[in-house]
Coordinates of C-alpha atoms and ligand atoms in Angstrom, one line a residue:
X1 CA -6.8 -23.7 -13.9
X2 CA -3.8 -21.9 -12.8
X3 CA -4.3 -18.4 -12.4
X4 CA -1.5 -15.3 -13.8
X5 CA -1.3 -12.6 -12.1
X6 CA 0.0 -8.9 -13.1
X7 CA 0.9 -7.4 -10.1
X8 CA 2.2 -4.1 -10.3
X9 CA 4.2 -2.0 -7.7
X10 CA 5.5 -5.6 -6.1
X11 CA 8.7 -4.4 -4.9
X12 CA 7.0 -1.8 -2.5
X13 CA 5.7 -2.8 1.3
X14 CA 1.9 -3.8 0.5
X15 CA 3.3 -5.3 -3.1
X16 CA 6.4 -7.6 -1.7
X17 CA 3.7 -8.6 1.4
X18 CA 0.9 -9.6 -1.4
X19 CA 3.2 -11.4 -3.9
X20 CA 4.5 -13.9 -0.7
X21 CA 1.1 -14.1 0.5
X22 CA -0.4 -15.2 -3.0
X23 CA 2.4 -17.8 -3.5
X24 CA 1.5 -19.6 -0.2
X25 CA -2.4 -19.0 -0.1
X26 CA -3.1 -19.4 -4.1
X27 CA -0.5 -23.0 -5.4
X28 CA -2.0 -22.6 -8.7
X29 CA -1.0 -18.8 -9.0
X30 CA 1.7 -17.3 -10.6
X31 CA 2.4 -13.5 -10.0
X32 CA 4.4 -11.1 -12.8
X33 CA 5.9 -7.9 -10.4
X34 CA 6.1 -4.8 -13.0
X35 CA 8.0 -2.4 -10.8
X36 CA 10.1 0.5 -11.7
X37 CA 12.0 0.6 -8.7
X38 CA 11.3 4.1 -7.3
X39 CA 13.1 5.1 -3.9
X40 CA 10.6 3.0 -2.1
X41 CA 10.7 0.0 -4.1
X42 CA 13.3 -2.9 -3.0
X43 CA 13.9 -6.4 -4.8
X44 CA 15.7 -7.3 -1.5
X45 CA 12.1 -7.7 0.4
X46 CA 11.5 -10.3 -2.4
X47 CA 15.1 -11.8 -2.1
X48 CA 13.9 -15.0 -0.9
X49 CA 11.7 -16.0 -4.0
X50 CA 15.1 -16.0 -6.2
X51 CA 14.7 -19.1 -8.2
X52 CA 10.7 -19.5 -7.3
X53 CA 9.2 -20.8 -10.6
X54 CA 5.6 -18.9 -10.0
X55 CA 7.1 -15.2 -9.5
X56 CA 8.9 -13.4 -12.0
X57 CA 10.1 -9.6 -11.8
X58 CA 9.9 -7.2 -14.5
X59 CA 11.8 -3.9 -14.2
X60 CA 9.6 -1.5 -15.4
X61 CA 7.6 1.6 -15.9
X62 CA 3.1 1.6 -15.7
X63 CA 3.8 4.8 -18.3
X64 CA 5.2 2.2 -21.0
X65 CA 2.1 1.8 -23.0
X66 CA 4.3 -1.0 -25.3
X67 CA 5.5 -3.0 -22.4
X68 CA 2.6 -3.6 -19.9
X69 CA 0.1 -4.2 -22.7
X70 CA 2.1 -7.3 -23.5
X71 CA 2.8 -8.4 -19.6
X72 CA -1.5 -8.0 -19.3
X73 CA -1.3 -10.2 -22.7
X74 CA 0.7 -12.7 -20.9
X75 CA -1.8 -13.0 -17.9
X76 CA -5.4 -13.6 -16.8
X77 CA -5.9 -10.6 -14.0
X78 CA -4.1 -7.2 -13.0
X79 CA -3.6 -6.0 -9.7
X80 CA -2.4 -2.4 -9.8
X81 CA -0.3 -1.2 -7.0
X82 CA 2.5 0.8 -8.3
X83 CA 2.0 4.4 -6.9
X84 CA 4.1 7.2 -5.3
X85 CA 2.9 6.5 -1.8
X86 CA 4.4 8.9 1.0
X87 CA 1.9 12.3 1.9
X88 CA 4.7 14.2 3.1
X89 CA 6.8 13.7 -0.5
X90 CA 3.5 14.5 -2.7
X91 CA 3.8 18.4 -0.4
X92 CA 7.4 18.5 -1.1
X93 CA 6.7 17.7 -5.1
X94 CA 3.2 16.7 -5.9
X95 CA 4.4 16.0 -9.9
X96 CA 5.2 12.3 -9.5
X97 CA 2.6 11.6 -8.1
X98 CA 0.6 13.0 -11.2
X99 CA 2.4 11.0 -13.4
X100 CA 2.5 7.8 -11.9
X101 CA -0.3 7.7 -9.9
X102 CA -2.8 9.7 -12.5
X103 CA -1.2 9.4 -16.0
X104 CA 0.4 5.8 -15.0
X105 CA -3.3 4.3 -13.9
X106 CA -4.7 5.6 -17.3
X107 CA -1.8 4.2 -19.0
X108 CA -2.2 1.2 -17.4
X109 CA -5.7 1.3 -18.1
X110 CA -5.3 1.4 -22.0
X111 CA -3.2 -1.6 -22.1
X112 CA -5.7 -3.9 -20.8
X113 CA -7.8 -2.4 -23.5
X114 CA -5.2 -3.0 -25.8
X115 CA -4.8 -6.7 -24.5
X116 CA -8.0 -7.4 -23.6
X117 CA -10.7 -5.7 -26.1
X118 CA -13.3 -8.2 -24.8
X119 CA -12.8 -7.3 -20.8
X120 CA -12.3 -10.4 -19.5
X121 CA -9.6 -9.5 -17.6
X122 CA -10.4 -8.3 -14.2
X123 CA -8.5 -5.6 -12.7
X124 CA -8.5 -4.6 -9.5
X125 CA -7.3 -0.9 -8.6
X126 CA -5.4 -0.4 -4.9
X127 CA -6.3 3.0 -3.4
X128 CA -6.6 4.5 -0.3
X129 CA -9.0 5.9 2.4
X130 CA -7.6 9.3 1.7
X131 CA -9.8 10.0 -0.8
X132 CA -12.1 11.0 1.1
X133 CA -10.4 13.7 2.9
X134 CA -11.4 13.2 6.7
X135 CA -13.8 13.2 9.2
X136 CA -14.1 15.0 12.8
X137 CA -12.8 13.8 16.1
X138 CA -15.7 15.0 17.7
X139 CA -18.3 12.7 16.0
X140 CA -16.8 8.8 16.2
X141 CA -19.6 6.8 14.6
X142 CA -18.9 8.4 11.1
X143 CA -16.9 6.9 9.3
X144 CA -16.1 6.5 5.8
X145 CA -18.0 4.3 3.5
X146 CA -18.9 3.3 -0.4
X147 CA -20.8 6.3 -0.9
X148 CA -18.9 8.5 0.9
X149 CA -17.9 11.6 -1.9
X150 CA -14.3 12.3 -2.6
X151 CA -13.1 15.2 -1.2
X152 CA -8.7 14.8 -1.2
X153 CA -7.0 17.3 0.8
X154 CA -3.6 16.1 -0.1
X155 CA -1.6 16.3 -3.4
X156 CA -1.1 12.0 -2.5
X157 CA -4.8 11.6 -2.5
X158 CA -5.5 13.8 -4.8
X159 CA -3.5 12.1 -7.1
X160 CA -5.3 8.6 -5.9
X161 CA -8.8 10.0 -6.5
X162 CA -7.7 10.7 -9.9
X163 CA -6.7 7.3 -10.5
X164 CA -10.1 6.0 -9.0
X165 CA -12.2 8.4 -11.1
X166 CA -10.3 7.3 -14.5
X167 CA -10.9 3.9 -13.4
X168 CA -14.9 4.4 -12.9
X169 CA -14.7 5.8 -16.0
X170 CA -12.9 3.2 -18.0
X171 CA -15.9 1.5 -16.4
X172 CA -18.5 3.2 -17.6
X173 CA -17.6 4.1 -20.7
X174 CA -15.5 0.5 -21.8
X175 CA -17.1 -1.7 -19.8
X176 CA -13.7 -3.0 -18.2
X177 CA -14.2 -5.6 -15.4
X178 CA -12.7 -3.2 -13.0
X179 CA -12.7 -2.9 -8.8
X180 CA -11.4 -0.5 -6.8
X181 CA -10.5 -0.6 -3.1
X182 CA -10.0 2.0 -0.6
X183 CA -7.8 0.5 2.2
X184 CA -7.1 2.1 5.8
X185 CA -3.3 2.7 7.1
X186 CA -1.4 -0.6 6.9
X187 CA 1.2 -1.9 9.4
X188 CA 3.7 -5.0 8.9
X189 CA 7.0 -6.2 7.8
X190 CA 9.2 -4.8 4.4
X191 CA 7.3 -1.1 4.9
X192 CA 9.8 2.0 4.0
X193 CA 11.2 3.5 7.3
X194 CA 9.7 7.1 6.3
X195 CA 6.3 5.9 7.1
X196 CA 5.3 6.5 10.8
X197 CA 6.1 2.8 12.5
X198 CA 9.3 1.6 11.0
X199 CA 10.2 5.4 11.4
X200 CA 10.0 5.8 15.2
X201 CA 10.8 1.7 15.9
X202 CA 13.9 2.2 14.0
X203 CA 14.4 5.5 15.1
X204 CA 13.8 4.2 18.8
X205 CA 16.6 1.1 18.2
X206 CA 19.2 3.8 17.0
X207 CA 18.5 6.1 20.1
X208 CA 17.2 8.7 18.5
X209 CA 13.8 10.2 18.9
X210 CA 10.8 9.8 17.5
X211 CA 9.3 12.9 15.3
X212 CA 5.4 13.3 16.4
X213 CA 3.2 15.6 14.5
X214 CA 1.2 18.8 15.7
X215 CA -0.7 18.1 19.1
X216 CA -0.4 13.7 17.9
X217 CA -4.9 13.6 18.0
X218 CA -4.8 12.8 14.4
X219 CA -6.5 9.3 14.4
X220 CA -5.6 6.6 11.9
X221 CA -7.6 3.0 11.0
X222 CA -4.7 0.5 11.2
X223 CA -4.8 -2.7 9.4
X224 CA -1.9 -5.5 9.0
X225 CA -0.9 -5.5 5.7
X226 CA -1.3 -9.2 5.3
X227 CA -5.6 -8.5 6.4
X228 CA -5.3 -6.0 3.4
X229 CA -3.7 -8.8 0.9
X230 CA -6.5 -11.2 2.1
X231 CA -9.5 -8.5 1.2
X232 CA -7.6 -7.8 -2.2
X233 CA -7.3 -11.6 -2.9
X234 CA -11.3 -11.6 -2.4
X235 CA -12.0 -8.6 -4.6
X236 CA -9.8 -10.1 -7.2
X237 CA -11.6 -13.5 -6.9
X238 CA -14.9 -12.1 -5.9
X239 CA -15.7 -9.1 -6.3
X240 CA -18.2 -7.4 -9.0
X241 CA -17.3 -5.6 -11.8
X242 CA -17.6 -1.8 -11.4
X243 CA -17.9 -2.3 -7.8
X244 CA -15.8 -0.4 -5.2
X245 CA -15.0 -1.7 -1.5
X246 CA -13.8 -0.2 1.7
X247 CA -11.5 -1.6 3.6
X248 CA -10.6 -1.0 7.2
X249 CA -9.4 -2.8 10.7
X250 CA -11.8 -1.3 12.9
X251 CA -8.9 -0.3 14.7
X252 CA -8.7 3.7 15.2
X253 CA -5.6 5.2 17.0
X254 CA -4.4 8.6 17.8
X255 CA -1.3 8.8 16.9
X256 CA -0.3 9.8 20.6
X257 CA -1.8 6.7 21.6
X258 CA 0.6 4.4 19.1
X259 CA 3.3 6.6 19.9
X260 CA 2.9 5.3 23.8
X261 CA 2.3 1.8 22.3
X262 CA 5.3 1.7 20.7
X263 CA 8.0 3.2 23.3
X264 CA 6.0 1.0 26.1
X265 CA 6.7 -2.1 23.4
X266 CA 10.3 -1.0 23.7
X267 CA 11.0 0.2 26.7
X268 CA 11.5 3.8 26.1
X269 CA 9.2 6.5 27.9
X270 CA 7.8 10.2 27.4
X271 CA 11.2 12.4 26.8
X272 CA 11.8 9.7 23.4
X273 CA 9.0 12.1 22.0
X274 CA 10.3 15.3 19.8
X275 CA 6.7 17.2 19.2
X276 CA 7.8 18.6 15.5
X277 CA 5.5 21.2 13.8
X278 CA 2.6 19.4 12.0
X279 CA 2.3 18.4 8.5
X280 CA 0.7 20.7 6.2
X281 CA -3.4 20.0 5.6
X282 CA -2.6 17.5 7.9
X283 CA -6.3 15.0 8.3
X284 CA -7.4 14.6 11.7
X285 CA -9.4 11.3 11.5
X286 CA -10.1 8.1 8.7
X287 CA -12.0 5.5 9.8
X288 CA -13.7 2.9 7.8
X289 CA -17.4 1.0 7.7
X290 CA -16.0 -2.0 6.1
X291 CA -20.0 -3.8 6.2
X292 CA -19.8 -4.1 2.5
X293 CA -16.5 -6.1 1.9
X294 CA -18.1 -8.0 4.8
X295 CA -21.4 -8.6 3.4
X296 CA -20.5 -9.3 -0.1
X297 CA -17.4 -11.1 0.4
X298 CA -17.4 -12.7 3.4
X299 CA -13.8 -10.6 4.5
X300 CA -13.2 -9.2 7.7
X301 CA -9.8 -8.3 9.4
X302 CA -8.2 -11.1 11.6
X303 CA -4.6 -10.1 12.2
X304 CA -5.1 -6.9 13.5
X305 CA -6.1 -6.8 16.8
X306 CA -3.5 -4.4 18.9
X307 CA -1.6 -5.1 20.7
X308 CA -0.3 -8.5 19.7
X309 CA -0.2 -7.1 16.0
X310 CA 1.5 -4.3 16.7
X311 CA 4.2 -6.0 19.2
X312 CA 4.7 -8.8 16.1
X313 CA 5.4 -5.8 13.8
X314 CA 7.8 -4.2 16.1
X315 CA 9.5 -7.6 16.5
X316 CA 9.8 -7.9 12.8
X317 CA 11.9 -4.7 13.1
X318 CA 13.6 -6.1 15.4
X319 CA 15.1 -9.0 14.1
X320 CA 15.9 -7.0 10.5
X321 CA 18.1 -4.5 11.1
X322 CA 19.7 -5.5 8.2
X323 CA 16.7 -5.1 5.5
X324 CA 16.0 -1.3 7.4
X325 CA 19.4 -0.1 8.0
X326 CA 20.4 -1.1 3.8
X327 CA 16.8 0.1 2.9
X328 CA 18.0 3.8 5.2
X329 CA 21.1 4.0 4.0
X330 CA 20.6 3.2 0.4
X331 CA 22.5 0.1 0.4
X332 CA 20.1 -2.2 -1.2
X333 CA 20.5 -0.2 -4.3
X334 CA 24.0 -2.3 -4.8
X335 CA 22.0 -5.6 -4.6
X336 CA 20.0 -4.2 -7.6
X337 CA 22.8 -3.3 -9.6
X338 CA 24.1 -6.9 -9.0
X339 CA 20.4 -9.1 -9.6
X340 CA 19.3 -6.4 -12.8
X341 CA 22.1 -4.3 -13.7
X342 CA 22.6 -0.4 -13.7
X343 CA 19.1 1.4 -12.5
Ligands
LIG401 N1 0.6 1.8 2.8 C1 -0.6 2.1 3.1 O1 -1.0 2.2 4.3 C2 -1.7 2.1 2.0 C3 -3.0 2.2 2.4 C4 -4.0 2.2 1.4 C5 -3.6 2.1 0.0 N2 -2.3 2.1 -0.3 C6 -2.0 2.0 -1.7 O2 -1.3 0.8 -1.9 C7 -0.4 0.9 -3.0 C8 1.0 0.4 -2.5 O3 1.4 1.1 -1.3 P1 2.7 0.9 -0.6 O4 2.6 1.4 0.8 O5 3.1 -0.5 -0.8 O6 3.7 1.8 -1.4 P2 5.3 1.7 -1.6 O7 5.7 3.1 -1.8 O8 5.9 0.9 -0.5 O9 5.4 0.9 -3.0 C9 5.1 1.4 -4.2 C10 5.8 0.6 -5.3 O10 5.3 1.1 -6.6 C11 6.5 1.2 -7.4 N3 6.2 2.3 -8.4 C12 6.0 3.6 -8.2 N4 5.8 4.2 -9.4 C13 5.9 3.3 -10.3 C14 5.7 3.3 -11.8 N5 5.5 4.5 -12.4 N6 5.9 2.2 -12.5 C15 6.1 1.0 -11.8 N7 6.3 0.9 -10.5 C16 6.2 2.1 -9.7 C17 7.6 1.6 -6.5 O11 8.9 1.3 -7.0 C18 7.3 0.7 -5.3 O12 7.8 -0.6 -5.4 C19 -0.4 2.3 -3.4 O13 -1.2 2.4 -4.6 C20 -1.0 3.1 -2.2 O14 -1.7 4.2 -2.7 C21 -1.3 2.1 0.6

């Protein structure tokens, strides 16, 4: 039987990357994108599915009570996305992050009560690693896990661990056939150029420097976005009700030791480095125990691996100037005027 998806927040980086990898891994799916088309949200990255019979896009808001409880009518699962994603925006104005992140998940959450009073319907919540706040640099073999309490130190994560904690207790209290995961950093193709690799790669193809943070020993878990899309896929098909699942590369980096990675992928050295004053509350390390996503569901990362994955992303970069430069300028906002019409 062919299987509808709900996904929402597809026009974004890990959305656009999971509604492309769906279509070719899953032929009997068929994904609705509910996006609402924020800064960071781009029908362009999904430009090449116009006409695609088993993707349709909805422009839309998680807040509209009326509208997604009739798209989670329409379809058998829900995978929930849509979020304001970027730390350094959430310190700049943490109040949309409350509202789409906190009061959009709970939204969300009473539609598929709404549509689905039997909880049939499983749902599967996207969050991050940054719940947790973070860990020392001095002590490497802890890491994050399952168990692990929250403790966000950002208004971003703070906002996430909201969304998880209304979603364990839709759980508990509803009984909705609910999972949440908590992913590490992802890399790949289609992500917004404020994040920290399309922002130096591009940065580094325009000839201008490359912004690093405080001393650069933060450490961050990177995983390909497509690894990410491929442990969701297996929560959404496998995983149990209730449950929660880390999700990680095994792949820690400083982000000194990226920065290197990257100007050595590109030819650049040392003096393309601008050492700007460090983000506020900035974490020093994430890193996940993935054993359980492992154990249970037979997923573990396999396009990760640096520095092949990394030199492939770079590459993408690369060869897209186009998608980044309209996506930095602003551009691709005419492109949505043209395919839906006003914004
Ligand atoms: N990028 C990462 O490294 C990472 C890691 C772990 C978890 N996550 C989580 O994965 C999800 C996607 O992250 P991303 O990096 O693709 O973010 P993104 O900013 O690229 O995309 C977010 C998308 O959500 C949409 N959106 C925002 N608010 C909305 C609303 N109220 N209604 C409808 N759509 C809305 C935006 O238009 C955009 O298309 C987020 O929930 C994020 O917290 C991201």
């Amino acid at each position: 039987m062919s299987t509808r998806i709900l996904l929402t927040g597809g026009a974004g980086f890990i959305g656009s990357n999971f509604v492309r990898f769906v279509l070719r891994e899953r032929p009997d799916c068929s994904i609705i994108n509910l996006d609402s088309l924020t800064y960071s949200g781009n029908p362009e990255s999904l430009s090449d599915l116009d006409g695609e019979p088993r993707y349709r896009f909805v422009h839309g808001n998680i807040l509209d009570l009326e509208l997604t409880t009739e798209l989670i009518k329409e379809c058998d699962v829900v995978v929930h996305m849509a979020a304001e994603s970027h730390v350094d925006r959430s310190i700049i104005d943490a109040r949309p992050f409350i509202e789409s992140n906190v009061l959009g998940t709970q939204t969300l959450l009473d539609a598929l009560r709404r549509a689905d009073p039997d909880n049939t319907k499983r749902f599967v919540h996207v969050s991050t690693d940054e719940v947790f706040g973070d860990l020392p640099l001095d002590q490497l073999e802890v890491k994050f896990t399952e168990a692990t309490p929250f403790a966000p130190s950002s208004p971003y994560s703070a906002s996430k661990a909201g969304s998880d904690m209304i979603v364990r207790a839709y759980c508990h209290t509803f009984g909705i056939n609910a999972c949440t995961t908590n992913c590490s950093n992802n890399f790949g193709p289609y992500q917004f150029p404020e994040k920290v690799i399309p922002l130096f790669v591009t940065n580094l193809i325009e000839g201008k420097k490359v912004p690093l943070y405080g001393d650069g020993k933060n450490v961050r878990d990177w995983l390909h976005v497509e690894d990410h899309c491929e442990a969701l896929l297996a929560v959404l098909e496998k995983g149990a009700a209730g449950e929660t699942y880390c999700i990680g590369g095994n792949n820690e980096r400083s982000n000194l030791e990226l920065t290197h990675s990257i100007l050595a992928a590109m030819g650049k050295d040392e003096s393309s480095i601008e050492y700007v004053t460090d983000r506020l509350g900035h974490d020093r390390r994430y890193a996940i125990d993935a054993t359980k996503i492992k154990r249970d569901l037979g997923w573990e990362p396999t396009r990760s691996a640096w520095p092949g994955a990394l030199e492939n992303t770079i590459k993408w970069y690369v060869e897209n100037e186009t998608w980044w430069h309209r996506v930095k300028s602003g551009e691709y906002l005419s492109y949505y005027e043209k395919q839906y019409g006003g914004r």
